[in-house]
XYZ file of C-alpha atoms in Angstrom:
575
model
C 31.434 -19.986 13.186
C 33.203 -16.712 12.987
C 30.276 -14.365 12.592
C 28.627 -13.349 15.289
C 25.146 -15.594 15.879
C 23.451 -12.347 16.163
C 24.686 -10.858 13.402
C 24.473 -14.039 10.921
C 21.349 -14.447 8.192
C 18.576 -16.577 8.946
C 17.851 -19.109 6.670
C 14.125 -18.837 7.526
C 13.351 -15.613 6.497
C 16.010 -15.625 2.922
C 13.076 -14.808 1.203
C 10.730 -12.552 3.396
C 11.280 -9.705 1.299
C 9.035 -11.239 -1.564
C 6.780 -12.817 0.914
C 3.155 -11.852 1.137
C 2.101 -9.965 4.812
C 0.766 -12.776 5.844
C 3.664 -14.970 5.075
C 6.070 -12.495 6.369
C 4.110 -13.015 9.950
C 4.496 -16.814 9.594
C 7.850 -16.581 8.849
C 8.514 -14.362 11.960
C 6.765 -16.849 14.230
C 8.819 -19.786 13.115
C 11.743 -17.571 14.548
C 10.645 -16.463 17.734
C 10.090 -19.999 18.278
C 13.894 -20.658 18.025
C 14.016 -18.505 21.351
C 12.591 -21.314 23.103
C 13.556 -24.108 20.790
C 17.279 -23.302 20.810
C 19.354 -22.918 18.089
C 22.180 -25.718 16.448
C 24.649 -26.844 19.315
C 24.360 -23.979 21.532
C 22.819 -23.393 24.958
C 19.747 -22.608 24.782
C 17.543 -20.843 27.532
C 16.221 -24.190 29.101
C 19.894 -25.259 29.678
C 21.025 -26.394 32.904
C 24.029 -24.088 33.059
C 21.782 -20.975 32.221
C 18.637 -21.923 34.720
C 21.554 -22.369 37.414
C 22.905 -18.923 36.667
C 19.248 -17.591 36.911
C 18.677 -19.483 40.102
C 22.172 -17.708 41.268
C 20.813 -13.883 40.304
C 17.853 -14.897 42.025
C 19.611 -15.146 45.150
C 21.383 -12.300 44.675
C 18.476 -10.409 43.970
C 16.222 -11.299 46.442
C 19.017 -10.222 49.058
C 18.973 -6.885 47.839
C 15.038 -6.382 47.643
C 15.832 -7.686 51.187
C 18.102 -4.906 52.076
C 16.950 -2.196 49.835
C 17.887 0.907 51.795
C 21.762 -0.252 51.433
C 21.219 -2.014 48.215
C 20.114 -1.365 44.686
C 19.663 -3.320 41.233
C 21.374 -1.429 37.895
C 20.227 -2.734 34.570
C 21.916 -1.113 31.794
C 21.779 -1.181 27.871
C 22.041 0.533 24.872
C 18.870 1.194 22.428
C 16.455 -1.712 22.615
C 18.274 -3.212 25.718
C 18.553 0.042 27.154
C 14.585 0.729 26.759
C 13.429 -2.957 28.352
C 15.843 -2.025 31.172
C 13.710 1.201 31.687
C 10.525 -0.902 31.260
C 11.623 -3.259 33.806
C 12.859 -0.991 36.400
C 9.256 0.743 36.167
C 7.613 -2.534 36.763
C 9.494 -3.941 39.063
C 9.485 -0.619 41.161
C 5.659 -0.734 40.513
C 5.029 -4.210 41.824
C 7.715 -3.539 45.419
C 5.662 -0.142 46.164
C 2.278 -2.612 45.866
C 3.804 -4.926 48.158
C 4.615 -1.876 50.580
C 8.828 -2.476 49.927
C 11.098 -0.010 49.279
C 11.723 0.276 45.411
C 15.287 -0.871 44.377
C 15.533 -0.992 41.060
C 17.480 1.668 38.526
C 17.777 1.576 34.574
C 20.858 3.043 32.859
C 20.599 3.793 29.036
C 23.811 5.378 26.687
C 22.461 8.924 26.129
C 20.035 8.945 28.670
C 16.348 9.325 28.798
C 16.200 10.757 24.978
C 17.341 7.823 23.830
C 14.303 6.598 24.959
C 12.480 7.816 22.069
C 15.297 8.550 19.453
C 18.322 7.149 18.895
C 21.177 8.319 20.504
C 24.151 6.172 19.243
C 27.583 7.596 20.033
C 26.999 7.604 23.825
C 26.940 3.607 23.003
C 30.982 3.773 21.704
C 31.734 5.601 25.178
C 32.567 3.571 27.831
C 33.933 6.031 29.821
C 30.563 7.819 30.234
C 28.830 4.675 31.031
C 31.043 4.092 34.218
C 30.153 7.766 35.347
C 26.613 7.010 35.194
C 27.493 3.964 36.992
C 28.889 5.468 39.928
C 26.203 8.344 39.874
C 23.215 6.138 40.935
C 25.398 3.901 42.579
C 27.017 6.192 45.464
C 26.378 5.857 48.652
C 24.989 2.024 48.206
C 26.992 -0.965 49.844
C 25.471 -4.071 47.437
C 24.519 -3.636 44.083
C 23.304 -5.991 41.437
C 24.764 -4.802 38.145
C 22.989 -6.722 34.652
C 24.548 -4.907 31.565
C 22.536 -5.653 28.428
C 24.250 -5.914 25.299
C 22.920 -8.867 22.877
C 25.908 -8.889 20.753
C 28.401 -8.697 23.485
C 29.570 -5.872 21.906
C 28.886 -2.540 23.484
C 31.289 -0.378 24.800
C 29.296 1.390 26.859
C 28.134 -1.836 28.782
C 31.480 -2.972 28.943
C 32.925 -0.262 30.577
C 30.570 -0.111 33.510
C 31.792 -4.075 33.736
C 34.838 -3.638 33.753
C 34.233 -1.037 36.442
C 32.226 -3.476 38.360
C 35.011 -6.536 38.506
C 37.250 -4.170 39.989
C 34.936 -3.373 42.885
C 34.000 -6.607 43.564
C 33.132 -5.517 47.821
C 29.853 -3.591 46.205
C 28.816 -5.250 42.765
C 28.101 -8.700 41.544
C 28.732 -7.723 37.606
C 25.762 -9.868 35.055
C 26.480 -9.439 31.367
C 23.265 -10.603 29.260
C 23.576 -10.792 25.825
C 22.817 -13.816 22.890
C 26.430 -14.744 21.901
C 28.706 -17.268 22.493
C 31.709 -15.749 24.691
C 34.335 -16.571 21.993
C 32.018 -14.598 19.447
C 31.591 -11.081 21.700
C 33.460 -8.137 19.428
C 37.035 -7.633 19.544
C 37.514 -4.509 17.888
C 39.399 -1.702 19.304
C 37.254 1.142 20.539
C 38.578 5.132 20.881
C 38.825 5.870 24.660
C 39.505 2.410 25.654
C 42.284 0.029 26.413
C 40.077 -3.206 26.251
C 38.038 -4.998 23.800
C 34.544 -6.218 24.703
C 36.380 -9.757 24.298
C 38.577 -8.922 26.554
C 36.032 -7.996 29.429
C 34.231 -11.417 28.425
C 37.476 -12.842 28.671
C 38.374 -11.811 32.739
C 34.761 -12.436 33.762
C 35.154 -16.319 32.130
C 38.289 -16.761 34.576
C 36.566 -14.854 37.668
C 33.432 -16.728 37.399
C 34.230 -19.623 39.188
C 35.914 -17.905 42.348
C 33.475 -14.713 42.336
C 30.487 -13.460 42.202
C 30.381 -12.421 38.450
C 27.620 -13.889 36.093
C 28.016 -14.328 32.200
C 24.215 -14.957 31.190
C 24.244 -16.062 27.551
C 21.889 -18.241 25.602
C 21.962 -18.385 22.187
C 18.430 -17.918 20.650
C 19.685 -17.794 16.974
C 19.943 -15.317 13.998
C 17.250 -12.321 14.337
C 14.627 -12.636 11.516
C 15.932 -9.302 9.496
C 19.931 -9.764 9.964
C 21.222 -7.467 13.318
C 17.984 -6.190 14.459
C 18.259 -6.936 17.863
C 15.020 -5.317 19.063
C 13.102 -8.626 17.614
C 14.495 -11.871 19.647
C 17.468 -10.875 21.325
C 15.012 -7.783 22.965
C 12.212 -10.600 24.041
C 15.098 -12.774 25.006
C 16.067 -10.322 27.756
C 12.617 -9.387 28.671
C 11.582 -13.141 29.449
C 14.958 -13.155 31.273
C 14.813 -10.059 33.014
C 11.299 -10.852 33.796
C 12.255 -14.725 35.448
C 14.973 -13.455 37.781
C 12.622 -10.594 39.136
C 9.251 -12.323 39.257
C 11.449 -15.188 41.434
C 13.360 -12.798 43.777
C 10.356 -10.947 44.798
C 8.444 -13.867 45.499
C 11.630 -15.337 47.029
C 11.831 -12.409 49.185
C 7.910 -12.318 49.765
C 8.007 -15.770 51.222
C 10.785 -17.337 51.159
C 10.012 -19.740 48.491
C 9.131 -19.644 44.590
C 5.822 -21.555 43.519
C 7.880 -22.700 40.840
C 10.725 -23.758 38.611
C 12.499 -20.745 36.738
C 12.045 -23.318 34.267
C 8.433 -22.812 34.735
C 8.618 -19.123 33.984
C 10.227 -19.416 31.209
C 8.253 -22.244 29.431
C 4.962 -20.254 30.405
C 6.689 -17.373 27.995
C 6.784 -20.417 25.471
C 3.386 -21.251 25.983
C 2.145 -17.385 25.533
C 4.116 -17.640 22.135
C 2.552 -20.339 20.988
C -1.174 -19.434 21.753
C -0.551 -15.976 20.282
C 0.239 -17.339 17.169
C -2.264 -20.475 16.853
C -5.484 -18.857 18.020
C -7.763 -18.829 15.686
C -7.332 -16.123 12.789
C -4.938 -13.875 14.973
C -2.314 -14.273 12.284
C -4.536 -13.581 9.158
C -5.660 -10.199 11.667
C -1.612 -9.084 12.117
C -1.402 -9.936 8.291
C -4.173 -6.959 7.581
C -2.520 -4.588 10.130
C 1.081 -4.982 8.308
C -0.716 -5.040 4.809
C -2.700 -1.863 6.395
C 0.349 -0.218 7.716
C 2.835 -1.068 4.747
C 0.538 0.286 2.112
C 0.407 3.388 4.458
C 4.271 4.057 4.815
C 4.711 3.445 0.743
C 2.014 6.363 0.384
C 4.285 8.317 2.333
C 1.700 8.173 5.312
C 2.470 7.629 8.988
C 1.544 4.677 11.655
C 0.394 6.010 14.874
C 0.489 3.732 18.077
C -2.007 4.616 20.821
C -1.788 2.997 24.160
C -2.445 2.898 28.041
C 0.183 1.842 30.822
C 2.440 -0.706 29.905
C 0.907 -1.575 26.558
C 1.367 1.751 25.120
C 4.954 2.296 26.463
C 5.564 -1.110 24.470
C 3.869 0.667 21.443
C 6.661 3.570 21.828
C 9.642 1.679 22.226
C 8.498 0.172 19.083
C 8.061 3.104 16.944
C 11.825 4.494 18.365
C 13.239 1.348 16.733
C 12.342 2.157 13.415
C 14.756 4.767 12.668
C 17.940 3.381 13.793
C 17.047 -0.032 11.952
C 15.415 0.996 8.559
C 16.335 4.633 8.567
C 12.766 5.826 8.826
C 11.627 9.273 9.630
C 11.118 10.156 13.210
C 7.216 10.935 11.766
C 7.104 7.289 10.371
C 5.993 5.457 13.243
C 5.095 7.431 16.563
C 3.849 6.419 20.240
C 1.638 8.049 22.383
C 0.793 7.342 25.783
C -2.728 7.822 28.120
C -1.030 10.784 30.817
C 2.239 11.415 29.052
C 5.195 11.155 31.289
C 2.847 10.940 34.608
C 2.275 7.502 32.787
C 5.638 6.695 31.798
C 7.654 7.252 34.998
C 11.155 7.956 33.434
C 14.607 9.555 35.341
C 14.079 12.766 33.430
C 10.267 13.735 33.755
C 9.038 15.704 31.327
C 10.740 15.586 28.371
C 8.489 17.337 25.480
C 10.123 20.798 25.283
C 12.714 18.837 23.570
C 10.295 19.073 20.468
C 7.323 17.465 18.685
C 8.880 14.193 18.845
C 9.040 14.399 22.878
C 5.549 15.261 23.217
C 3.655 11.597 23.808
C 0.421 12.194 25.530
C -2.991 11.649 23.794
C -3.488 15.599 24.301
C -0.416 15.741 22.547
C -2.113 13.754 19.427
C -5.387 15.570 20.124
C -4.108 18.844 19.397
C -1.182 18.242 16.679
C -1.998 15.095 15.182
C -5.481 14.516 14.779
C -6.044 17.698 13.038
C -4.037 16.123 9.969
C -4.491 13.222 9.667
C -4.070 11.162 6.221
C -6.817 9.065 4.926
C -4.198 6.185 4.670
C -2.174 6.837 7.849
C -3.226 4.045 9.814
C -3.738 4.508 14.077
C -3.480 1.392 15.993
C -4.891 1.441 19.273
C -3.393 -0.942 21.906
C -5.834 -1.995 24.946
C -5.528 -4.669 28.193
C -9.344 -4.306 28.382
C -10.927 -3.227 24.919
C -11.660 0.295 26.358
C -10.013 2.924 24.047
C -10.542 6.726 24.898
C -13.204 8.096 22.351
C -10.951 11.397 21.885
C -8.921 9.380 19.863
C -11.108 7.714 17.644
C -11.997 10.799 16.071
C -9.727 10.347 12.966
C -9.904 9.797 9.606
C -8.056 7.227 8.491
C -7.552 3.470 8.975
C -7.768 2.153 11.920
C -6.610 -1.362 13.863
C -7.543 -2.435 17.132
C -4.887 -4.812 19.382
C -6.448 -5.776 22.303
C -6.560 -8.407 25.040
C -10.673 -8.408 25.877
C -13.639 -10.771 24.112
C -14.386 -8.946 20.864
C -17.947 -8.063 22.138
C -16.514 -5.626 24.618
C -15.125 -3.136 22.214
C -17.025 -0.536 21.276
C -15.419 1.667 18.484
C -15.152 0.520 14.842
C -12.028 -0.488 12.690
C -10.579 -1.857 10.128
C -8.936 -4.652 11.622
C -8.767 -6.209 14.896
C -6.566 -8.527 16.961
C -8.516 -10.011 20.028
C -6.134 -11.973 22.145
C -6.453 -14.283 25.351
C -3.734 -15.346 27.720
C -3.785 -19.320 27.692
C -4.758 -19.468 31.808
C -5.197 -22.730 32.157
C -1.945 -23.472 30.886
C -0.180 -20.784 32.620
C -1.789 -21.530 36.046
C -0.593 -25.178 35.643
C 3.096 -23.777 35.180
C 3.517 -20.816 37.697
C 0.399 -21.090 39.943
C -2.802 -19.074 40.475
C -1.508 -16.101 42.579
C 1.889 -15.729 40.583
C -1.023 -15.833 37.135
C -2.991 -12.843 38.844
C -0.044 -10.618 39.803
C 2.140 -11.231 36.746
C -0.328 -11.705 34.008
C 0.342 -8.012 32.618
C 3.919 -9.433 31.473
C 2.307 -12.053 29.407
C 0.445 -9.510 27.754
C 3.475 -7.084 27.098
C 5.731 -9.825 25.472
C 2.580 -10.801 23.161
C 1.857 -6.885 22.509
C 5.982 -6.715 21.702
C 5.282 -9.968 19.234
C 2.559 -8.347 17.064
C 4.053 -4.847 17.011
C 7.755 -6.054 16.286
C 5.671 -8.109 12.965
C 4.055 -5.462 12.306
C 7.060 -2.532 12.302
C 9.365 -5.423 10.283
C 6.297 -6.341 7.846
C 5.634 -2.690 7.103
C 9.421 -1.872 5.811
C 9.631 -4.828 4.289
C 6.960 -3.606 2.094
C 8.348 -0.114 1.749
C 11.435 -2.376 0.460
C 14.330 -1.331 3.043
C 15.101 -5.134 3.172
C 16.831 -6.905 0.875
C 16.417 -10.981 0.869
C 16.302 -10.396 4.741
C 19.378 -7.697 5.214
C 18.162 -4.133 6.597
C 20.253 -2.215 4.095
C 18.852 1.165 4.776
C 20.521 1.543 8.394
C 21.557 4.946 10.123
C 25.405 4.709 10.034
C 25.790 6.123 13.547
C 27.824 3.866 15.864
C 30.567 1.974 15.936
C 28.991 -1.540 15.150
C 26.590 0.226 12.970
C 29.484 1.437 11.014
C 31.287 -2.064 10.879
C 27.987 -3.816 10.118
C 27.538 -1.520 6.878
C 30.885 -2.856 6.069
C 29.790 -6.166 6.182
C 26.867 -5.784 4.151
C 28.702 -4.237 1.621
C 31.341 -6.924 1.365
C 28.997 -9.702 1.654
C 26.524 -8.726 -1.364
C 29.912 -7.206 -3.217
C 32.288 -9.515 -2.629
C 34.814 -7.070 -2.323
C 37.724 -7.578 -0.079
C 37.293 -6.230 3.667
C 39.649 -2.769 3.173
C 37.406 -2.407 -0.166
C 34.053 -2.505 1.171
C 34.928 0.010 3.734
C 36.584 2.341 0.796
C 33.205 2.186 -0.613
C 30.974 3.181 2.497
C 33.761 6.258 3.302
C 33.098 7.242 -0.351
C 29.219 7.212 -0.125
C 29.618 9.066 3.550
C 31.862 11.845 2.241
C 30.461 11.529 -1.347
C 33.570 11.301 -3.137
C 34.690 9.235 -5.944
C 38.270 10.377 -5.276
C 39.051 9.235 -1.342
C 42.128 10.946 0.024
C 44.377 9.174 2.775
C 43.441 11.573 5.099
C 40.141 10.717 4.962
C 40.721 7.112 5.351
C 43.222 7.693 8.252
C 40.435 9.872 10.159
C 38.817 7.666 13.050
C 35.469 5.438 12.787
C 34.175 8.633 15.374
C 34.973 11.144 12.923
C 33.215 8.930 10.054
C 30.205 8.001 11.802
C 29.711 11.826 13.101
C 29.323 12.412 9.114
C 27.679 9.727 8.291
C 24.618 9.842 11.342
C 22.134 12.762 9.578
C 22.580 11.629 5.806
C 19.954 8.897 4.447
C 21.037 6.405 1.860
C 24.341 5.662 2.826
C 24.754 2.280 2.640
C 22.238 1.640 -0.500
C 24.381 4.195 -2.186
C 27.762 2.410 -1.389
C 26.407 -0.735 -2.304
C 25.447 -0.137 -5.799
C 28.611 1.320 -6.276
C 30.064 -1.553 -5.174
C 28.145 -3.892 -7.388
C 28.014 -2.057 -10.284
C 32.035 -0.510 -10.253
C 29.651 2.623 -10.922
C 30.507 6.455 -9.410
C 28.619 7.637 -6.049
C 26.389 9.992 -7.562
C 25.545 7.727 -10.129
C 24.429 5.133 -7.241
C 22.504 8.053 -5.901
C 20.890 8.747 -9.426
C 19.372 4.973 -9.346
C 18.179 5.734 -5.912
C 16.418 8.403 -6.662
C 14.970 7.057 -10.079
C 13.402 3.873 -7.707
C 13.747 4.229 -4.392
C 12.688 0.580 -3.527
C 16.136 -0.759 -2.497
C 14.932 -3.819 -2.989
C 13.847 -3.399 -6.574
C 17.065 -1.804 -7.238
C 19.450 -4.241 -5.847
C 17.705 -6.973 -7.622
C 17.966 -5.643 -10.648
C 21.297 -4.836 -10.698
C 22.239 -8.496 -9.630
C 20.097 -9.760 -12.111
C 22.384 -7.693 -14.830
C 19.757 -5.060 -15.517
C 20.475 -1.630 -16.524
C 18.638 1.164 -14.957
């Protein structure tokens, strides 16, 4: 296989883009299942060689929540990965100060902390920046635990603070988590660099063996919409993340785990499963996407509302949406109980950025509510069925997401999800004590299942997928720009150097493409191409159809349902 697992189609979902709402949340069940389940002949998470190198982080880990005024954990990412590393430092952090430790961990992210609510994709092709952020929050400290996400094993950014770390072996033990096989991660040549992300995999596959450096890399199998990583790759690393730091603080603790990491993970498994059998919870995601699609296609907005954890899940979830179906930043927003005295981030306070920084339910209160559409649809989130009545105070359509008996809630919607952890089960797996302090991680990976369906059913609808390709993406990094290139050649079937001819036409909108253009780097490129909309729809019907780039644009704009538009032109008919 030369493609990149995640990067490759999914059989599963060929077809999700004609599939009904409540198909399309079948259909993304049967593939989060392939997290667990594993995927054709590669190693899957319940594979002895990975639950040894979790065992092995453990360790490591454990010494340094040991030892935390010399030591510190670094998790690091870019987008999605970037965000759970956030989430998990705050947790983590959280659940030392409760034990009366000394917090240890730190979160890195490529553009820092507004990249935390918008995308911020060039600092992700820079992997000279991500070393100096490395050795910013790292000065001073003697042992450091260093776990750079990057489920394609592809970003630069990551890489460089690897690289960094293998050559200062005395203070780091370097982890690279991603969802590829090593012979898979990219090999392109990036600007600024003298190594390939291959390359990197490469030296930490020979150092492995004699050092302490980690390559931690299931395979979980093609995402449900083709590249988006925020769907199982991101719960990937959150049950992984989760396993190693659950185990070294109870390692530290006592000295001893009540379990397996086998056991942690399989209770994730078991979580997955309930969430999707109990009783008419997938008919009540079904009327939320059905809700929130018919919403977006009336040009209305979603709103998430949220508390703690749960609603911070709710905005990394709406930030996702314009990097992966080039939505509006209005499209699908977050907002959060206190704000940033909720959200604990490096920054602080980060709303005089603009309206899109402001995230506290005063925030919505005072600039939201006031407008609201009949058919934008608010979607509170809730551990305990309590939802603050401010907020109810809307008209429009509203869903309910919660994790208490449906007799406790008290306001009224249109639609409501009422979930229960599986105890029983998860007791039997992990133990009573671990169940009580860790059950909140249960409910976040079951809150990032329903919103994740519901955010992918919802543009699905709107028709930026076609068969189960996001074809609407922002152009603005470097995989990003080589993954347009794919898509064109792949529904085209124009050569490589073709395909990528087309997308610099659509980006400059030129039918006549100069050498200079074409000789300008993928930087330059992708600087024009990240604020313009309909880039790759617009090379991709020029593609098919041998027609001019405005033309493309003048079917665009005559049905702006890619979907509708791509089919038709495949089926040979004319706008």
């Amino acid at each position: 296989m030369s493609v990149p697992v995640t990067e490759a189609v999914n059989p599963i979902t060929k077809n999700v883009d004609v599939a009904s709402p409540l198909e399309i949340v079948s259909l993304l069940h049967k593939c989060d299942k392939e997290i667990f389940e594993g995927w054709n002949e590669y190693k899957s998470l319940y594979d002895e060689e990975v639950l040894a190198t979790l065992d092995k982080i453990i360790t490591v880990a454990a010494s340094i929540i040991e030892n935390a005024a010399s030591g510190l954990i670094v998790l690091s990412g870019c987008g999605t990965s970037g965000r759970i590393a956030f989430l998990t430092a705050r947790t983590f952090n959280a659940k030392l100060s409760e034990l009366s430790r000394t917090p240890c961990f730190k979160y890195l992210i490529a553009g820092r902390d507004k990249a935390l609510f918008t995308s911020q994709e060039a600092p992700e092709d820079d992997p000279v920046c991500g070393v100096e952020m490395l050795k910013e929050i790292t000065d001073g400290k003697t042992k450091v635990l260093f776990i750079g996400i990057t489920c394609g094993l592809s970003a630069p950014y990551v890489g460089g603070q690897l690289q960094y770390c293998m050559e200062n072996l005395g203070v780091f033990t370097p982890v690279v988590l991603g969802f590829n096989p090593t012979h898979l991660a990219r090999n392109n040549p990036i600007e600024k660099w003298e190594s390939t992300f291959l390359q990197v995999i490469n030296k930490m596959e020979e150092m492995k063996s004699s050092s302490n450096v980690f390559i931690l890399n299931p395979v979980v199998g093609p995402e449900p919409i083709t590249g988006s990583s925020r769907m199982k790759s991101g719960s990937a690393t959150k049950v992984l993340l989760e396993t190693i730091f659950t185990g070294a603080i109870l390692s530290a603790k006592s000295g001893d785990r009540p379990w397996q990491t086998k056991s942690f993970i399989q209770s994730y498994q078991v979580v997955c499963n309930n969430l999707y059998n109990a009783k008419g919870s997938m008919e009540a995601v079904a009327q939320i996407v059905e809700l929130a699609g018919n919403s977006l296609k009336s040009n209305g907005s979603i709103y998430y509302v949220g508390e703690g954890t749960l609603g911070i899940m709710g905005m990394i979830d709406a930030s996702e949406c314009p990097p992966t179906y080039g939505a509006s930043l209005s499209d699908v927003r977050g907002f959060l109980d206190r704000g940033y005295k909720s959200f604990r981030n490096n920054d602080g306070d980060l709303s005089s950025l603009g309206l899109h920084f402001q995230i506290s339910f005063n925030d919505m209160i005072k600039d939201i509510l006031p407008h609201v559409k009949p058919f934008d649809v608010v979607i509170y989130i809730t551990s305990d069925g309590n939802v603050d009545q401010r907020m109810t105070k809307c008209l429009c359509k509203k869903a309910l997401i919660s994790f208490a008996p449906k007799s406790s809630t008290v306001i009224s919607t249109d639609v409501e999800v009422n979930m229960s952890l599986p105890k029983e089960a998860l007791i039997s797996l992990i133990g009573e004590t671990a169940f009580q302090q860790f059950s909140m991680l249960f409910e976040e990976i079951s809150t990032k299942w329903i919103l994740n369906a519901i955010t992918t059913g919802t543009h699905v609808m709107k028709g930026k997928v076609f068969q189960n390709m996001m074809v609407d993406l922002k152009v603005s990094n470097n995989k990003l720009f080589h993954r347009a290139i794919g898509i064109i050649q792949r529904f085209s079937e124009l050569s490589l150097e073709d395909s990528k001819d087309c997308l610099l036409r659509s980006i400059y909108n030129t039918d006549n493409l100069s050498e200079e253009i074409r000789e300008r780097p993928i930087s330059c490129h992708i600087e024009a191409a990240t604020p313009l909309s309909q880039v790759v729809p617009r090379a991709l019907l020029s593609a098919i159809l041998s027609c001019s780039v405005s033309e493309s644009q003048r079917l665009l704009d005559k049905e702006p349902v890619i979907q509708k538009v791509i089919s038709q032109t495949l089926s040979g008919v004319n706008q």
